[in-house]
Amino acid sequence: MGKSILFEVQEEVNLIAEAIKSVLDLEVIIYDQYKVVVAATGGGHHAVVGEQVRGHIIKEVIKTDMPLYNFEPGFHEVCKNCILQGNCPEKADVSFPLKHEGQTIGVISLTAFSEKQKAELKERHLVLSNYLGKMADLLSSKINAKSLLGKYLHMFQMLQVAIQSMYEGILAVDQNGYILELNRSAEKILKMNRNEVLKLNISDITPDLPITKVLSTAKGYSDIEFSLHIHKRKIQVIGSVIPLVYEGLIIGIAISFKALRDVQKLAYSITSEIDDSTFDIIIGKSKAILQAKSTAKQISVSDSTIIFMGESGTGKELFARAVHQESQRVNKPFRAINCAAIPEHLLESELFGYSEGAFTGARKKGKPGKFEMANGGTIFLDEIGDMPLHLQVKILRVLEERRVERIGSNSSLDIDVRVLAATHKNLEQMVIDGEFREDLFYRLNVIPLHIPPLRERVGDVSVLLRHFVKHYVNITGKQVSGFTPEAEDCLCSYTWPGNIRELQNTVEYAINMTKSLWISLGDLPTRVKPKINYSVLNQDLTLEAMEEKMILQSLKKHGDTLIGKKEAARELGINVATLYRKINKFDINRKMQM
């Protein structure tokens, strides 16, 4: 048996019972739906609070949901099963159902224990019944009020928990600007305890915000950047100011805010793709690429500046991303910017950002630059050799001072960024020619790392071909198993001036062009196919004789040495192993000596 609703408002039940007693001079007993005494004015002489009674009359009232007038206790029809039948101490009673929201939740009983009380009760029972009805309604309203108060308290507690759990800092301010309440995030951002903050006026810590204007106009601000001034500390935040209006009156304001640095980190995590650029996805088995990967892994754990040098398309950005993934900054932002791809007049704002009103067309709230957005993490300056000289000065200042200043701003921001750079140009020669600052060169050239071109990566072309075939098959859904021996020989013999980028594009082209399971020589782009010797084609020769003649001519041109054979194979568009097979097939060594 659970605790009844009347016990939840027992204090109010007692007050009503005593009020009835003071008016009627009758004993008042209030029972719940389980026939348990909730209140009694007889001091426990006839009923004890908390105890369940036999209560045949009470049971009948609860059952019928109707008042019951008993002027002959012990002889009433309902009393026939009572053990006190014919010998009841009560002289008379009136019992009235207590209802709440349509349900009977208990009974109010007026009981006479003397003949005088009985006579009065009998004479006035209809009036008393009406009175009890009013008292029952009053008790129901008390229960409603208690229940509503309980709901409000529960909602308030839930709201308090929610506000305290919020990531944003929250300040509640009255109409005079005094701080009334704050949450734990606000304490953390302000680096002050609650009691310290509650002594302050909001104007003491936010002189930048037009609080008076908000309180007078009821117009707030959303997602604006402002500063908090705490104990001579300046904290940059982004927040909103919301006026609190009740029945047309402004009763205060609510301020929500987040630290600018945290907002930038959150923006990075939302807008950045998941980066799985580890060293494991740098494909290759050649000695040159394995040595480059080993060196890069070794220097990843430090915070030293690295400059990747190599031809376009060798994968310098992939190395930079892998270094970031292997570093202690892996959970922080990685920002890349190609200094050659962005027009000179836009490059400065992309790197350093700008403040509100810095120039015509500037965003209202300004914009952070790549250095700010990479704070705590890594910035990759690709094609640094193409950076204009006047920007090289600003980059040098950032590297030396570890501070960045937006265009149009008078203040600077401390940053903690690891710098990685890359170039395909000869920076040392550019320094000599006055095209690149010598001091910046030495700042960047702390750890230079050469990324080998594809032509120096012996054996890697075949590995990369298989990798990209699988990649583009997954994208296009076409059924392609790979390259024919002739097509693969052709690609392995090509010099790849565009390096891996060119090889990748070639595979994508071939996958789209082929109509069979295997990519043939005819499916390849024209630029990678071997050049045809038209002087041989003009002769009346079979295909086999033409092939033999072309090999002989090429070997006579480049020589019968190992280097000569490699050059001949490159010119013919086949690999060296294929060339040796054909030399043996046509007995060319003997014919070369004739």
Short mmCIF file of N, CA and C in Angstrom, two decimals, residues 178-238:
data_model
loop_
_atom_site.label_atom_id
_atom_site.label_comp_id
_atom_site.label_asym_id
_atom_site.label_seq_id
_atom_site.Cartn_x
_atom_site.Cartn_y
_atom_site.Cartn_z
N TYR A 178 23.07 43.90 -11.73
CA TYR A 178 23.77 43.06 -10.77
C TYR A 178 23.59 41.57 -11.10
N ILE A 179 24.67 40.80 -10.98
CA ILE A 179 24.64 39.39 -11.33
C ILE A 179 23.94 38.61 -10.23
N LEU A 180 22.87 37.90 -10.60
CA LEU A 180 22.08 37.15 -9.65
C LEU A 180 22.45 35.67 -9.59
N GLU A 181 22.87 35.14 -10.74
CA GLU A 181 23.14 33.70 -10.80
C GLU A 181 24.11 33.41 -11.94
N LEU A 182 24.81 32.30 -11.85
CA LEU A 182 25.71 31.86 -12.91
C LEU A 182 25.86 30.35 -12.82
N ASN A 183 26.36 29.75 -13.91
CA ASN A 183 26.56 28.30 -13.88
C ASN A 183 28.06 27.97 -13.78
N ARG A 184 28.33 26.66 -13.71
CA ARG A 184 29.72 26.21 -13.51
C ARG A 184 30.61 26.59 -14.70
N SER A 185 30.05 26.53 -15.93
CA SER A 185 30.85 26.91 -17.11
C SER A 185 31.28 28.36 -17.04
N ALA A 186 30.40 29.22 -16.52
CA ALA A 186 30.76 30.64 -16.36
C ALA A 186 31.90 30.79 -15.36
N GLU A 187 31.83 30.05 -14.26
CA GLU A 187 32.92 30.07 -13.27
C GLU A 187 34.24 29.65 -13.91
N LYS A 188 34.16 28.60 -14.74
CA LYS A 188 35.37 28.06 -15.37
C LYS A 188 35.97 29.05 -16.35
N ILE A 189 35.12 29.68 -17.19
CA ILE A 189 35.62 30.63 -18.18
C ILE A 189 36.17 31.87 -17.50
N LEU A 190 35.45 32.36 -16.48
CA LEU A 190 35.89 33.56 -15.76
C LEU A 190 37.05 33.29 -14.81
N LYS A 191 37.23 31.99 -14.48
CA LYS A 191 38.25 31.59 -13.51
C LYS A 191 38.02 32.28 -12.16
N MET A 192 36.74 32.31 -11.76
CA MET A 192 36.34 32.90 -10.48
C MET A 192 35.29 31.98 -9.84
N ASN A 193 35.25 31.99 -8.50
CA ASN A 193 34.21 31.20 -7.86
C ASN A 193 32.90 31.98 -7.81
N ARG A 194 31.82 31.27 -7.52
CA ARG A 194 30.47 31.83 -7.58
C ARG A 194 30.31 33.05 -6.68
N ASN A 195 30.79 32.95 -5.47
CA ASN A 195 30.61 34.04 -4.51
C ASN A 195 31.30 35.33 -4.95
N GLU A 196 32.44 35.18 -5.62
CA GLU A 196 33.14 36.37 -6.12
C GLU A 196 32.32 37.06 -7.21
N VAL A 197 31.75 36.24 -8.12
CA VAL A 197 31.01 36.79 -9.27
C VAL A 197 29.73 37.48 -8.81
N LEU A 198 29.05 36.91 -7.81
CA LEU A 198 27.77 37.46 -7.36
C LEU A 198 27.91 38.83 -6.69
N LYS A 199 29.14 39.24 -6.44
CA LYS A 199 29.37 40.58 -5.86
C LYS A 199 29.50 41.65 -6.94
N LEU A 200 29.52 41.23 -8.20
CA LEU A 200 29.84 42.16 -9.29
C LEU A 200 28.61 42.68 -10.00
N ASN A 201 28.78 43.84 -10.61
CA ASN A 201 27.82 44.37 -11.57
C ASN A 201 28.34 44.01 -12.95
N ILE A 202 27.45 43.67 -13.86
CA ILE A 202 27.88 43.20 -15.18
C ILE A 202 28.73 44.23 -15.91
N SER A 203 28.49 45.51 -15.65
CA SER A 203 29.28 46.56 -16.31
C SER A 203 30.74 46.55 -15.84
N ASP A 204 30.99 45.94 -14.67
CA ASP A 204 32.37 45.85 -14.17
C ASP A 204 33.23 44.92 -15.02
N ILE A 205 32.59 43.91 -15.64
CA ILE A 205 33.39 42.92 -16.37
C ILE A 205 33.13 42.93 -17.88
N THR A 206 32.08 43.65 -18.33
CA THR A 206 31.80 43.70 -19.77
C THR A 206 31.59 45.14 -20.22
N PRO A 207 32.62 45.96 -20.15
CA PRO A 207 32.46 47.36 -20.55
C PRO A 207 32.14 47.52 -22.04
N ASP A 208 32.44 46.48 -22.84
CA ASP A 208 32.19 46.57 -24.29
C ASP A 208 30.71 46.42 -24.64
N LEU A 209 29.93 45.77 -23.76
CA LEU A 209 28.53 45.48 -24.08
C LEU A 209 27.61 46.64 -23.70
N PRO A 210 26.71 47.04 -24.60
CA PRO A 210 25.75 48.12 -24.27
C PRO A 210 24.57 47.59 -23.45
N ILE A 211 24.86 47.20 -22.20
CA ILE A 211 23.84 46.60 -21.34
C ILE A 211 22.67 47.54 -21.11
N THR A 212 22.96 48.83 -20.87
CA THR A 212 21.90 49.81 -20.61
C THR A 212 20.93 49.89 -21.78
N LYS A 213 21.46 49.80 -22.98
CA LYS A 213 20.62 49.85 -24.18
C LYS A 213 19.70 48.63 -24.26
N VAL A 214 20.23 47.46 -23.90
CA VAL A 214 19.42 46.23 -23.91
C VAL A 214 18.30 46.35 -22.90
N LEU A 215 18.59 46.87 -21.71
CA LEU A 215 17.59 47.00 -20.66
C LEU A 215 16.52 48.05 -21.00
N SER A 216 16.88 49.02 -21.80
CA SER A 216 15.91 50.07 -22.13
C SER A 216 15.09 49.75 -23.38
N THR A 217 15.69 48.98 -24.32
CA THR A 217 14.99 48.71 -25.59
C THR A 217 14.45 47.29 -25.69
N ALA A 218 14.89 46.41 -24.81
CA ALA A 218 14.51 44.98 -24.84
C ALA A 218 14.97 44.30 -26.13
N LYS A 219 15.98 44.86 -26.76
CA LYS A 219 16.56 44.25 -27.95
C LYS A 219 17.95 43.73 -27.61
N GLY A 220 18.15 42.42 -27.81
CA GLY A 220 19.42 41.81 -27.45
C GLY A 220 20.37 41.66 -28.63
N TYR A 221 21.40 40.87 -28.41
CA TYR A 221 22.42 40.61 -29.43
C TYR A 221 22.68 39.11 -29.49
N SER A 222 22.98 38.62 -30.68
CA SER A 222 23.24 37.19 -30.85
C SER A 222 24.62 36.97 -31.45
N ASP A 223 25.36 36.04 -30.86
CA ASP A 223 26.66 35.59 -31.40
C ASP A 223 27.59 36.74 -31.75
N ILE A 224 27.85 37.59 -30.79
CA ILE A 224 28.78 38.69 -31.01
C ILE A 224 30.07 38.42 -30.24
N GLU A 225 31.14 38.99 -30.72
CA GLU A 225 32.43 38.82 -30.05
C GLU A 225 32.64 40.00 -29.10
N PHE A 226 32.96 39.71 -27.86
CA PHE A 226 33.26 40.77 -26.90
C PHE A 226 34.29 40.25 -25.90
N SER A 227 34.74 41.10 -25.02
CA SER A 227 35.78 40.70 -24.06
C SER A 227 35.27 40.85 -22.63
N LEU A 228 35.77 39.97 -21.77
CA LEU A 228 35.49 40.02 -20.34
C LEU A 228 36.76 40.46 -19.63
N HIS A 229 36.64 41.43 -18.75
CA HIS A 229 37.81 41.97 -18.04
C HIS A 229 37.75 41.50 -16.58
N ILE A 230 38.61 40.56 -16.23
CA ILE A 230 38.61 39.95 -14.90
C ILE A 230 40.01 40.05 -14.28
N HIS A 231 40.11 40.76 -13.16
CA HIS A 231 41.38 40.85 -12.44
C HIS A 231 42.55 41.16 -13.38
N LYS A 232 42.37 42.18 -14.20
CA LYS A 232 43.39 42.62 -15.16
C LYS A 232 43.66 41.61 -16.26
N ARG A 233 42.79 40.60 -16.35
CA ARG A 233 42.87 39.63 -17.46
C ARG A 233 41.79 39.96 -18.48
N LYS A 234 42.09 39.73 -19.75
CA LYS A 234 41.13 39.98 -20.83
C LYS A 234 40.82 38.66 -21.51
N ILE A 235 39.54 38.26 -21.46
CA ILE A 235 39.12 36.98 -22.04
C ILE A 235 38.22 37.26 -23.24
N GLN A 236 38.63 36.82 -24.42
CA GLN A 236 37.82 36.99 -25.63
C GLN A 236 36.76 35.90 -25.67
N VAL A 237 35.50 36.30 -25.86
CA VAL A 237 34.39 35.34 -25.89
C VAL A 237 33.46 35.67 -27.06
N ILE A 238 32.62 34.70 -27.38
CA ILE A 238 31.51 34.92 -28.32
C ILE A 238 30.24 34.57 -27.56
#
